[in-house]
Short mmCIF file of N, CA, C and O in Angstrom, two decimals:
data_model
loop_
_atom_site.label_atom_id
_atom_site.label_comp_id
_atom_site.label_asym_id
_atom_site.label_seq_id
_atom_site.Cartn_x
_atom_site.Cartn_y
_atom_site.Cartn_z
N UNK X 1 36.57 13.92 22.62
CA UNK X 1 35.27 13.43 23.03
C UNK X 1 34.22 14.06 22.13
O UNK X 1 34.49 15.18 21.69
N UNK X 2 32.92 13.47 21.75
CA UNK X 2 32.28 13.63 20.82
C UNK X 2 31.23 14.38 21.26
O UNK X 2 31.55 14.89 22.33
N UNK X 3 29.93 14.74 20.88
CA UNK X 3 29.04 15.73 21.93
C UNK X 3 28.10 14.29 22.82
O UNK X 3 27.73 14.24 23.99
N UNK X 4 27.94 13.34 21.78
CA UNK X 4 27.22 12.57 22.99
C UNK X 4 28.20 11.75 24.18
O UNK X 4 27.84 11.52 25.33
N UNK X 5 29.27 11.44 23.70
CA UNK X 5 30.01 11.51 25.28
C UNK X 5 30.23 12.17 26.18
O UNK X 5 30.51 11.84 27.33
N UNK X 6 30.08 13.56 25.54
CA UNK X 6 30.46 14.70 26.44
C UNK X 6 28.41 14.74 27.45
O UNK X 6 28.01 14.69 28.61
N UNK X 7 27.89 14.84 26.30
CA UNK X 7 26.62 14.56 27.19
C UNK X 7 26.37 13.56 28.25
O UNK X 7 26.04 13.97 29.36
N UNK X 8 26.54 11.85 27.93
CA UNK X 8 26.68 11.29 28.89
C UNK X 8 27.52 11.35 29.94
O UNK X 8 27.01 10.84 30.94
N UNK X 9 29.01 11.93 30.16
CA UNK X 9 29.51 12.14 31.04
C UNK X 9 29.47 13.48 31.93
O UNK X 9 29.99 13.68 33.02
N UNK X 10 28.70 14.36 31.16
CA UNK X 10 27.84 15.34 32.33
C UNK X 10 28.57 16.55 32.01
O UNK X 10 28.34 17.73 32.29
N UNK X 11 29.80 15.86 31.17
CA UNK X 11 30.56 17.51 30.63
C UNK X 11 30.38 18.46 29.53
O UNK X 11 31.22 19.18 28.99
N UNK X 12 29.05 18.34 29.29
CA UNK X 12 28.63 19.38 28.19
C UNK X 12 27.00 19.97 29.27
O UNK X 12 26.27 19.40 30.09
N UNK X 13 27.03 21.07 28.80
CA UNK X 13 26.16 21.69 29.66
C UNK X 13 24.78 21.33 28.64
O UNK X 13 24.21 22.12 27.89
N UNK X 14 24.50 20.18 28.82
CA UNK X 14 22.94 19.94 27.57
C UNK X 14 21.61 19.49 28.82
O UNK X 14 21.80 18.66 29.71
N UNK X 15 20.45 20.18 28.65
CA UNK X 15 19.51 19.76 29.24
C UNK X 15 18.58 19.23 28.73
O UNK X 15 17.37 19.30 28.94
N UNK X 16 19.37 18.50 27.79
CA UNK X 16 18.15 17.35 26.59
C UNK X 16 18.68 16.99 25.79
O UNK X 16 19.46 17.81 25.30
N UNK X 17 18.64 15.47 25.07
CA UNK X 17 18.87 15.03 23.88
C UNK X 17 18.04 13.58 24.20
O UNK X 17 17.65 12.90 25.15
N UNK X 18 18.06 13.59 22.64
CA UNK X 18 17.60 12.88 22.24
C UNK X 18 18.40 11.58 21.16
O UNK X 18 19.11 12.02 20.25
N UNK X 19 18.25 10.03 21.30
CA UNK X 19 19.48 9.44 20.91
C UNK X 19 18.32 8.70 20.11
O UNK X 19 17.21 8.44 20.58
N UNK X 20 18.80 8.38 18.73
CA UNK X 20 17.81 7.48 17.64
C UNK X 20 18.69 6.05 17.99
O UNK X 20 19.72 6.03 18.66
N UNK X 21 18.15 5.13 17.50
CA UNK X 21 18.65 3.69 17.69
C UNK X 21 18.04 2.78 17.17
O UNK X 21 16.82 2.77 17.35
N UNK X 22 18.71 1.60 16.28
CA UNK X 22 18.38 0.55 15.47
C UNK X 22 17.70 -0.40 16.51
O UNK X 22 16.49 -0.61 16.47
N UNK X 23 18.79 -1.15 17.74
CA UNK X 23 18.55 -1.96 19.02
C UNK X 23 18.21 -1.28 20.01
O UNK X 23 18.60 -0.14 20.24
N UNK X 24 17.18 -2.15 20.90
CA UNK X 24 17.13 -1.61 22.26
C UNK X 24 18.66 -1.85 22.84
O UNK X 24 18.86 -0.90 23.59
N UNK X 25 19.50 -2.47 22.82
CA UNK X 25 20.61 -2.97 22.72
C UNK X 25 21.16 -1.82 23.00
O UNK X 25 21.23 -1.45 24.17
N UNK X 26 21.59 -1.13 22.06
CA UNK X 26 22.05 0.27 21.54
C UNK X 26 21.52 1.61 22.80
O UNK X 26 22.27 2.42 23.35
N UNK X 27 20.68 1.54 22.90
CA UNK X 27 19.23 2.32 23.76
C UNK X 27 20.00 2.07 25.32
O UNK X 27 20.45 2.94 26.07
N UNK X 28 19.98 0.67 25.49
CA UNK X 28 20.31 0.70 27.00
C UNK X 28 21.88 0.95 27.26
O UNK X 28 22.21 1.44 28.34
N UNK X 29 22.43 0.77 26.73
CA UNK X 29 23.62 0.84 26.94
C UNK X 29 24.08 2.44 27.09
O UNK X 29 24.95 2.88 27.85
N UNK X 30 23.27 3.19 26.16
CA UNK X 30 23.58 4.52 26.24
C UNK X 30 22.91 5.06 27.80
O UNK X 30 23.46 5.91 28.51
N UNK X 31 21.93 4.52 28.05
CA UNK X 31 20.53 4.99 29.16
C UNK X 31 21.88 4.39 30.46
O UNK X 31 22.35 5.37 31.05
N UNK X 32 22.45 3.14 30.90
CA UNK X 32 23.13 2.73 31.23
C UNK X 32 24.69 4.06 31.69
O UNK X 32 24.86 4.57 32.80
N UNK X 33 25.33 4.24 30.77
CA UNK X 33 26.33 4.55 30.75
C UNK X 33 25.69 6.15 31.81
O UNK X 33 25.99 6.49 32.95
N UNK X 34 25.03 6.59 31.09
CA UNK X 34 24.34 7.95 31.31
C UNK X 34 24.05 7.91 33.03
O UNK X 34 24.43 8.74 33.86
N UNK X 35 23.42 6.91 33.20
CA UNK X 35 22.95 6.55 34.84
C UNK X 35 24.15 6.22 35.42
O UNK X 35 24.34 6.51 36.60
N UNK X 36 25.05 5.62 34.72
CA UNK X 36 26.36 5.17 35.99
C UNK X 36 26.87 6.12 36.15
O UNK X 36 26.72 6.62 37.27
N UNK X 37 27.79 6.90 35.11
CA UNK X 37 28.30 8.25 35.09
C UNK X 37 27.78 9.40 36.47
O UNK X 37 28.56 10.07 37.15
N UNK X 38 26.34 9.36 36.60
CA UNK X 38 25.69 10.48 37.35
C UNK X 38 26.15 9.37 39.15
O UNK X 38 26.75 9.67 40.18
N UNK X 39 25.48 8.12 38.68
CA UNK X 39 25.73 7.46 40.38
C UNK X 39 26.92 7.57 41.06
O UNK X 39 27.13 7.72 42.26
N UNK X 40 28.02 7.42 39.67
CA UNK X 40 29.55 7.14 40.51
C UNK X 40 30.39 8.85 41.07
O UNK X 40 31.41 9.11 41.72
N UNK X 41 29.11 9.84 40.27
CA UNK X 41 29.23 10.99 41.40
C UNK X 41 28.39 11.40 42.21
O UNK X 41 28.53 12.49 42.77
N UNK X 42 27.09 10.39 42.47
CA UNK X 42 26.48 10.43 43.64
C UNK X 42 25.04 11.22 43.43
O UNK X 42 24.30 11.65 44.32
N UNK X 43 24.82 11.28 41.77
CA UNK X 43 23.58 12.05 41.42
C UNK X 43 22.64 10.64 41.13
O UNK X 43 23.06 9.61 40.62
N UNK X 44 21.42 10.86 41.55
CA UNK X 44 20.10 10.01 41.62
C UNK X 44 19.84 9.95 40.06
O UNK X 44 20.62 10.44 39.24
N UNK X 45 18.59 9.26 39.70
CA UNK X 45 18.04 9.01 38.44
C UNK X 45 17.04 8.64 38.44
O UNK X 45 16.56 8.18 39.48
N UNK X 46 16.27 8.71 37.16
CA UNK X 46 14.30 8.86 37.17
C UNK X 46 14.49 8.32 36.21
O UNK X 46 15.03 8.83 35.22
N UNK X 47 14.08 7.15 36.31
CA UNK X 47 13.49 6.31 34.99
C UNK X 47 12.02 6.26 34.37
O UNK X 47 11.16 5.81 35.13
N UNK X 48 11.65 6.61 33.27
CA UNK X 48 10.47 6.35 32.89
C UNK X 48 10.14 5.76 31.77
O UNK X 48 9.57 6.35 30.85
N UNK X 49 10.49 4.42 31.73
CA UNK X 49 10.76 3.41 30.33
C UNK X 49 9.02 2.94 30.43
O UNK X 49 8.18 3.30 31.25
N UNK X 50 8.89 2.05 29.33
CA UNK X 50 7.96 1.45 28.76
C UNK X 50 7.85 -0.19 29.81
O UNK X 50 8.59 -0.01 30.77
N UNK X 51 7.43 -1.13 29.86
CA UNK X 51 7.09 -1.88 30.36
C UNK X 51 7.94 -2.63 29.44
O UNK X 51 8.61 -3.50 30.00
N UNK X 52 8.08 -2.55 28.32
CA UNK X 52 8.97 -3.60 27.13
C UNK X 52 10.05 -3.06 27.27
O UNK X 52 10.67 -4.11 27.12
N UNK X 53 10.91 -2.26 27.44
CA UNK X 53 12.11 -1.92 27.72
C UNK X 53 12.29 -1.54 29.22
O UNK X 53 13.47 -1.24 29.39
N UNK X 54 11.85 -1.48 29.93
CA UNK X 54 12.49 -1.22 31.58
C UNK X 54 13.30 -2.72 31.84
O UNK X 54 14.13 -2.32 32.65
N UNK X 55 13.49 -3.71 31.74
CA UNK X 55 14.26 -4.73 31.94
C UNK X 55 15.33 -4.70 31.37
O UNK X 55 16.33 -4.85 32.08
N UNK X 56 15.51 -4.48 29.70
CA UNK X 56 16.88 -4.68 29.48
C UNK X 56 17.84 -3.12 29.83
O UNK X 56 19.02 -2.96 29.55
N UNK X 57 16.91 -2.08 30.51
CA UNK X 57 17.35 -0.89 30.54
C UNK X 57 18.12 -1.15 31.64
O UNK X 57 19.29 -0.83 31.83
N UNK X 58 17.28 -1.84 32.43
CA UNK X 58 17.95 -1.87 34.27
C UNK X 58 18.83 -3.28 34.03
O UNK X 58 19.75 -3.47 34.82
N UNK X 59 18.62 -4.22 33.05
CA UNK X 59 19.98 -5.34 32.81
C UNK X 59 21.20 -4.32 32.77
O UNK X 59 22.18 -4.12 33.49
N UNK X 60 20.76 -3.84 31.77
CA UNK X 60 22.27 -3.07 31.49
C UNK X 60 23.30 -2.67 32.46
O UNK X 60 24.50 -2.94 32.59
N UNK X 61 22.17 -1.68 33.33
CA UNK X 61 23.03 -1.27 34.39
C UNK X 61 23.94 -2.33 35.38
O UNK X 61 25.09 -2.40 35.82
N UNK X 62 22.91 -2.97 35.42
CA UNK X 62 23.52 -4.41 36.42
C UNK X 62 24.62 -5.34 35.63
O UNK X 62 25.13 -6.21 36.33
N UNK X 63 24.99 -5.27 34.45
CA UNK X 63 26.14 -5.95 33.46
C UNK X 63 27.64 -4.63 34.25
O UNK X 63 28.84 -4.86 34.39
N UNK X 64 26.99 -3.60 34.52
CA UNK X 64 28.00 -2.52 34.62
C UNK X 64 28.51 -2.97 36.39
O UNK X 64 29.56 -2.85 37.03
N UNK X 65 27.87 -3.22 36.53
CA UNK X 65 27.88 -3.79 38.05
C UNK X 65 27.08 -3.36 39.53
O UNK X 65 27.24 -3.68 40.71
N UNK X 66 26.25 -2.56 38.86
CA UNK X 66 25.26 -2.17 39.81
C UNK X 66 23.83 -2.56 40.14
O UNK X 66 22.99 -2.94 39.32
N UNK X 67 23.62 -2.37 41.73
CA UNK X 67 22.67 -3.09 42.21
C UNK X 67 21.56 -2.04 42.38
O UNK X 67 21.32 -1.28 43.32
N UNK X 68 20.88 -2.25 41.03
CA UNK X 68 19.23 -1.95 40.72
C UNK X 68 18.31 -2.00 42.02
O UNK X 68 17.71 -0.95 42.27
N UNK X 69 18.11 -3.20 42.99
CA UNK X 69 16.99 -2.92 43.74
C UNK X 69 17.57 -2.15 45.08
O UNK X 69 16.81 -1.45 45.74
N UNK X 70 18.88 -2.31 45.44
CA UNK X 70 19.74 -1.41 45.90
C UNK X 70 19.55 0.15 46.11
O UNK X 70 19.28 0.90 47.05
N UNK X 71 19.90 0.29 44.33
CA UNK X 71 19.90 1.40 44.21
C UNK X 71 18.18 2.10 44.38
O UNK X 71 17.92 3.27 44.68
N UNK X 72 17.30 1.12 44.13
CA UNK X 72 16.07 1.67 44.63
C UNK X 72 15.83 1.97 45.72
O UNK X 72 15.05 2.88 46.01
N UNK X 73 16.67 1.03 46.84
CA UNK X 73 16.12 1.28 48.62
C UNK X 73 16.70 2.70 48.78
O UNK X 73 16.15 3.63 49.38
N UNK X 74 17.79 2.74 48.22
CA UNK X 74 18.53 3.87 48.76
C UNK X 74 17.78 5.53 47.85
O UNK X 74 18.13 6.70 48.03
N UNK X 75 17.10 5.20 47.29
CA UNK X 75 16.21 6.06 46.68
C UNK X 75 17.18 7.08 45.55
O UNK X 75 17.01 8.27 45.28
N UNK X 76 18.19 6.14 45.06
CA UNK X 76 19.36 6.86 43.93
C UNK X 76 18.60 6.77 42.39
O UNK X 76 18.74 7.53 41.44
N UNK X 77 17.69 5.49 42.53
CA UNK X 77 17.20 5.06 41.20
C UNK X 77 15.72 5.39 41.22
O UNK X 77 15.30 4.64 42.10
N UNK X 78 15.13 5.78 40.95
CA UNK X 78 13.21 5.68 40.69
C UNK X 78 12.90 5.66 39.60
O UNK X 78 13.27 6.41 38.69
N UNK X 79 11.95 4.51 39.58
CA UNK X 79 11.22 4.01 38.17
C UNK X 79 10.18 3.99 38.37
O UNK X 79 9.53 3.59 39.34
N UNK X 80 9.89 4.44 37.42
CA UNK X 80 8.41 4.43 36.89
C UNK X 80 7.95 3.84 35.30
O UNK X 80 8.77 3.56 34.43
N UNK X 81 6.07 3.71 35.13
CA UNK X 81 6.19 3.37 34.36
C UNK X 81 5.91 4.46 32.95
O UNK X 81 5.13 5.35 33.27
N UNK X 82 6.22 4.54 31.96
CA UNK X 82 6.10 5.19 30.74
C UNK X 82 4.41 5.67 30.77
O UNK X 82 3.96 6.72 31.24
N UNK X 83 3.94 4.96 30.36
CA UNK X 83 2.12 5.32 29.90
C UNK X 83 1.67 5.36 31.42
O UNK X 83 1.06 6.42 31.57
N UNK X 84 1.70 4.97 32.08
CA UNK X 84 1.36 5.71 33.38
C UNK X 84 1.48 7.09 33.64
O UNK X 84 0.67 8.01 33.72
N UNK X 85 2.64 7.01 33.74
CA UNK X 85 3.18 8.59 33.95
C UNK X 85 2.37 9.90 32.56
O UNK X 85 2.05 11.04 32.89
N UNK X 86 2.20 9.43 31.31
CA UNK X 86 1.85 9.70 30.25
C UNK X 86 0.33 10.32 30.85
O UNK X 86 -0.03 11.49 30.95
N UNK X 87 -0.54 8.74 31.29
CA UNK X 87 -1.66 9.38 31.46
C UNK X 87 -1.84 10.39 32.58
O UNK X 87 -2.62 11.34 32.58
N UNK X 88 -0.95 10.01 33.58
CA UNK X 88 -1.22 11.51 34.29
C UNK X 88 -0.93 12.59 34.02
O UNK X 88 -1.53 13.35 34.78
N UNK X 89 -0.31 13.13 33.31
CA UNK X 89 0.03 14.39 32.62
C UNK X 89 -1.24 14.89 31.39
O UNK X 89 -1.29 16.09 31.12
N UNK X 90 -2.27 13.87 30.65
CA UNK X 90 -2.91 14.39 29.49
C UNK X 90 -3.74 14.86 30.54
O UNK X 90 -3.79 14.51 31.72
N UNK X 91 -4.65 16.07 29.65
CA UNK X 91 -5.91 16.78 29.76
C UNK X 91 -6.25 17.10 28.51
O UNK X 91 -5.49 17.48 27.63
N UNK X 92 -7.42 16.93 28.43
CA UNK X 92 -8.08 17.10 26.98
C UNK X 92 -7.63 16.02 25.74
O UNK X 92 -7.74 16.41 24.57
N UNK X 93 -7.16 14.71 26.01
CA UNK X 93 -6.31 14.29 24.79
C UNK X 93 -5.01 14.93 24.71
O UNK X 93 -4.48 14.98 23.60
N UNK X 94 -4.54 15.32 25.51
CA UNK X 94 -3.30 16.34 24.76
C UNK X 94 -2.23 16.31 26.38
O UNK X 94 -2.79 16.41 27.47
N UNK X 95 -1.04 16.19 26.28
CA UNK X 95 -0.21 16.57 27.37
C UNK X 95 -0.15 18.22 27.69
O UNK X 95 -0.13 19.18 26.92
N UNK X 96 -0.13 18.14 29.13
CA UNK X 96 -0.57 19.32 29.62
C UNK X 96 1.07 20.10 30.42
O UNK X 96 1.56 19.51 31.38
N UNK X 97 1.53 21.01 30.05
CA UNK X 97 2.58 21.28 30.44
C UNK X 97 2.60 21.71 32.67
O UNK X 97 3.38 21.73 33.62
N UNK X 98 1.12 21.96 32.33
CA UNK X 98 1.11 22.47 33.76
C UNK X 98 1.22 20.99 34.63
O UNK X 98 1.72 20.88 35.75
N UNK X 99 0.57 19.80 33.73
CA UNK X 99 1.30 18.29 34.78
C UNK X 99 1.83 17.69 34.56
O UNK X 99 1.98 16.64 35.19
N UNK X 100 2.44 18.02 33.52
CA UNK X 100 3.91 17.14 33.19
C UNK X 100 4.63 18.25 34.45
O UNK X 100 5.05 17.66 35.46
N UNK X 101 4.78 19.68 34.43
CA UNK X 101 5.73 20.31 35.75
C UNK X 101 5.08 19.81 37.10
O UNK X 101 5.70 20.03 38.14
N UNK X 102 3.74 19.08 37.16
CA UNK X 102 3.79 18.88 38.53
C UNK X 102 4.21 17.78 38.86
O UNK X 102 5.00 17.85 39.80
N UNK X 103 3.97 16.52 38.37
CA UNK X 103 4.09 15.19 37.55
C UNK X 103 5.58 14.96 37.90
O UNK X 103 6.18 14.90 38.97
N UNK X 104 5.99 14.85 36.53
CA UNK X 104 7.57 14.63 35.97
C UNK X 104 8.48 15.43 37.01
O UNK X 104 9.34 14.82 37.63
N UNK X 105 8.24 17.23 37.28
CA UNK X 105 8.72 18.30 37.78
C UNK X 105 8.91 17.55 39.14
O UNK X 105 10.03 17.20 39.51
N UNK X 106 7.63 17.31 39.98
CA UNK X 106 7.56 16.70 41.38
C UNK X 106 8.75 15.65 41.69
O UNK X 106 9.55 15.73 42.63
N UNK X 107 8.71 14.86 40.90
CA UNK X 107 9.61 13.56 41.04
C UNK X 107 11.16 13.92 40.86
O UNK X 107 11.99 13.53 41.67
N UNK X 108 11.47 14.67 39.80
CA UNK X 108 12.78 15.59 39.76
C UNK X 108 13.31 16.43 41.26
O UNK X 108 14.40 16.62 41.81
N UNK X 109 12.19 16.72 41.49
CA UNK X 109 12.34 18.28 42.45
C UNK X 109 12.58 16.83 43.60
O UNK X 109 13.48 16.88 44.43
N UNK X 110 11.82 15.82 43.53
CA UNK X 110 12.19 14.78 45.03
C UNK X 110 13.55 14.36 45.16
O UNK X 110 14.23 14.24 46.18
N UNK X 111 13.87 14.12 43.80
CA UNK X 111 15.58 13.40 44.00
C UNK X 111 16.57 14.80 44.40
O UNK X 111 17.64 14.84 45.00
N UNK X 112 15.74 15.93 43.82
CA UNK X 112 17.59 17.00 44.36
C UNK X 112 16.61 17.20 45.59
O UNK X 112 17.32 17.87 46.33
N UNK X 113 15.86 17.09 46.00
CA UNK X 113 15.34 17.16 47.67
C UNK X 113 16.54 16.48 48.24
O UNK X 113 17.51 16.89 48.87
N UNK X 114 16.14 15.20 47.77
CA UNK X 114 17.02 14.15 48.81
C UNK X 114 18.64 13.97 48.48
O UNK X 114 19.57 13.57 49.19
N UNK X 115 18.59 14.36 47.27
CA UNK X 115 20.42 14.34 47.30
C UNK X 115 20.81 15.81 46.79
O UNK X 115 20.74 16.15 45.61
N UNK X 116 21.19 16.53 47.72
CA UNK X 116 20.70 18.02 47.66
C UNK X 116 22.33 18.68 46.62
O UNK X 116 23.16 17.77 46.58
N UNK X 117 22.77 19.81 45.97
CA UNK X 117 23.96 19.58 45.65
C UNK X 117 24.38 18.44 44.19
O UNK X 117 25.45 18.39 43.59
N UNK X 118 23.20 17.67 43.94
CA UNK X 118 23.42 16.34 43.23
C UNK X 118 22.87 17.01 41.74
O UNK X 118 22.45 18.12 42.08
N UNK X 119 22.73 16.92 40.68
CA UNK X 119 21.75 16.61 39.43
C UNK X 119 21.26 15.82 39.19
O UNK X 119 21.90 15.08 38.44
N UNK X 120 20.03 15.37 39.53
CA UNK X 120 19.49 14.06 38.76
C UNK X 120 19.36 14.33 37.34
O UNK X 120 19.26 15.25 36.53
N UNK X 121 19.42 12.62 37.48
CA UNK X 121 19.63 12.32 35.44
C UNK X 121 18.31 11.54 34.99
O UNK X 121 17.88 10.55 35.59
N UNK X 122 17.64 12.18 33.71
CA UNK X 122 16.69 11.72 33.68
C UNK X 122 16.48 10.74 32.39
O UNK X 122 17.20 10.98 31.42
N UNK X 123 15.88 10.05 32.33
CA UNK X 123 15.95 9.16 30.56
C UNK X 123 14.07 8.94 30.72
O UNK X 123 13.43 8.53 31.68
N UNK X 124 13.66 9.36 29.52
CA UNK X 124 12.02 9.09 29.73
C UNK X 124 11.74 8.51 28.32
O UNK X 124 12.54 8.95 27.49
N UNK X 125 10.68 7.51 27.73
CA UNK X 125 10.14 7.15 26.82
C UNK X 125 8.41 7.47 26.60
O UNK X 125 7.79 6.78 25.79
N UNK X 126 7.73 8.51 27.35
CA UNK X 126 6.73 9.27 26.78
C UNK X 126 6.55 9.96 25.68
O UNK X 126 5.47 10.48 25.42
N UNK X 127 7.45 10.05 25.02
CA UNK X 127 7.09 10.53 23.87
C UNK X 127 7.06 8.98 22.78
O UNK X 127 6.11 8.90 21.99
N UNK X 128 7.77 8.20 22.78
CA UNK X 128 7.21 6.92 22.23
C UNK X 128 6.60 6.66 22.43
O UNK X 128 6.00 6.49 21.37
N UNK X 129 5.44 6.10 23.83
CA UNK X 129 4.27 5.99 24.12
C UNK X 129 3.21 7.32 23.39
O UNK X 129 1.99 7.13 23.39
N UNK X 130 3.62 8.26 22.97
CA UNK X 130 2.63 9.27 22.97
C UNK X 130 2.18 9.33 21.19
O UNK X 130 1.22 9.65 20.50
N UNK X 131 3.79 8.72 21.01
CA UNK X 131 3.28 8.69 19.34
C UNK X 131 2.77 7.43 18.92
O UNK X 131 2.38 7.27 17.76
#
């Protein structure tokens, strides 16, 4: 297994990466694999895609066979949007670490609230929005 399989399947101890990509194609499928992996052991997920990619992100999943608005009632999946989330975190022009931890941190800290024991898995596109 390679390090990004080992990353998507949760067996490398990484608390970040970052994946380059030609296709969104490419993008979801990895964002996809990454989210099923964590659901089919019962860990939640925080989406924070762009408005142009949150559809084929959450297609993906649903090609894999899972039910997206489902998985929202049951509060396994939360989405949000990219530049939203973006602007609540700047101060001064500039992202602010103290609200991206209350922000981003809050919404993290809600999913191991509710699935306690679990890791949520996170995939965010603020930094494309930011550049």
């Amino acid at each position: 297994m390679n390090g990004w399989d080992d990353f998507v399947s949760g067996g490398a101890d990484h608390g970040h990466a970052v994946q380059i990509y030609r296709e969104l194609r490419e993008l979801a499928q990895s964002v996809a694999d990454f989210f099923a992996v964590g659901f089919d052991s019962g860990a939640p997920a925080l989406l924070v895609a762009t408005g142009e990619h949150r559809g084929q992100l959450l297609s993906a999943l649903e090609s894999r066979g899972w039910d997206v608005d489902q998985l929202e009632l049951d509060g396994m999946l939360v989405c949000r949007d990219a530049a939203t989330v973006l602007d609540a975190i700047m101060r001064g022009g500039y992202p602010s670490s103290a609200a991206f931890d209350e922000v981003v941190g809050g919404l993290i800290d809600g999913l191991a609230d509710e699935f306690p024991g679990a890791r949520p898995r996170v995939f965010g596109e603020m930094v494309d929005v930011l550049c």
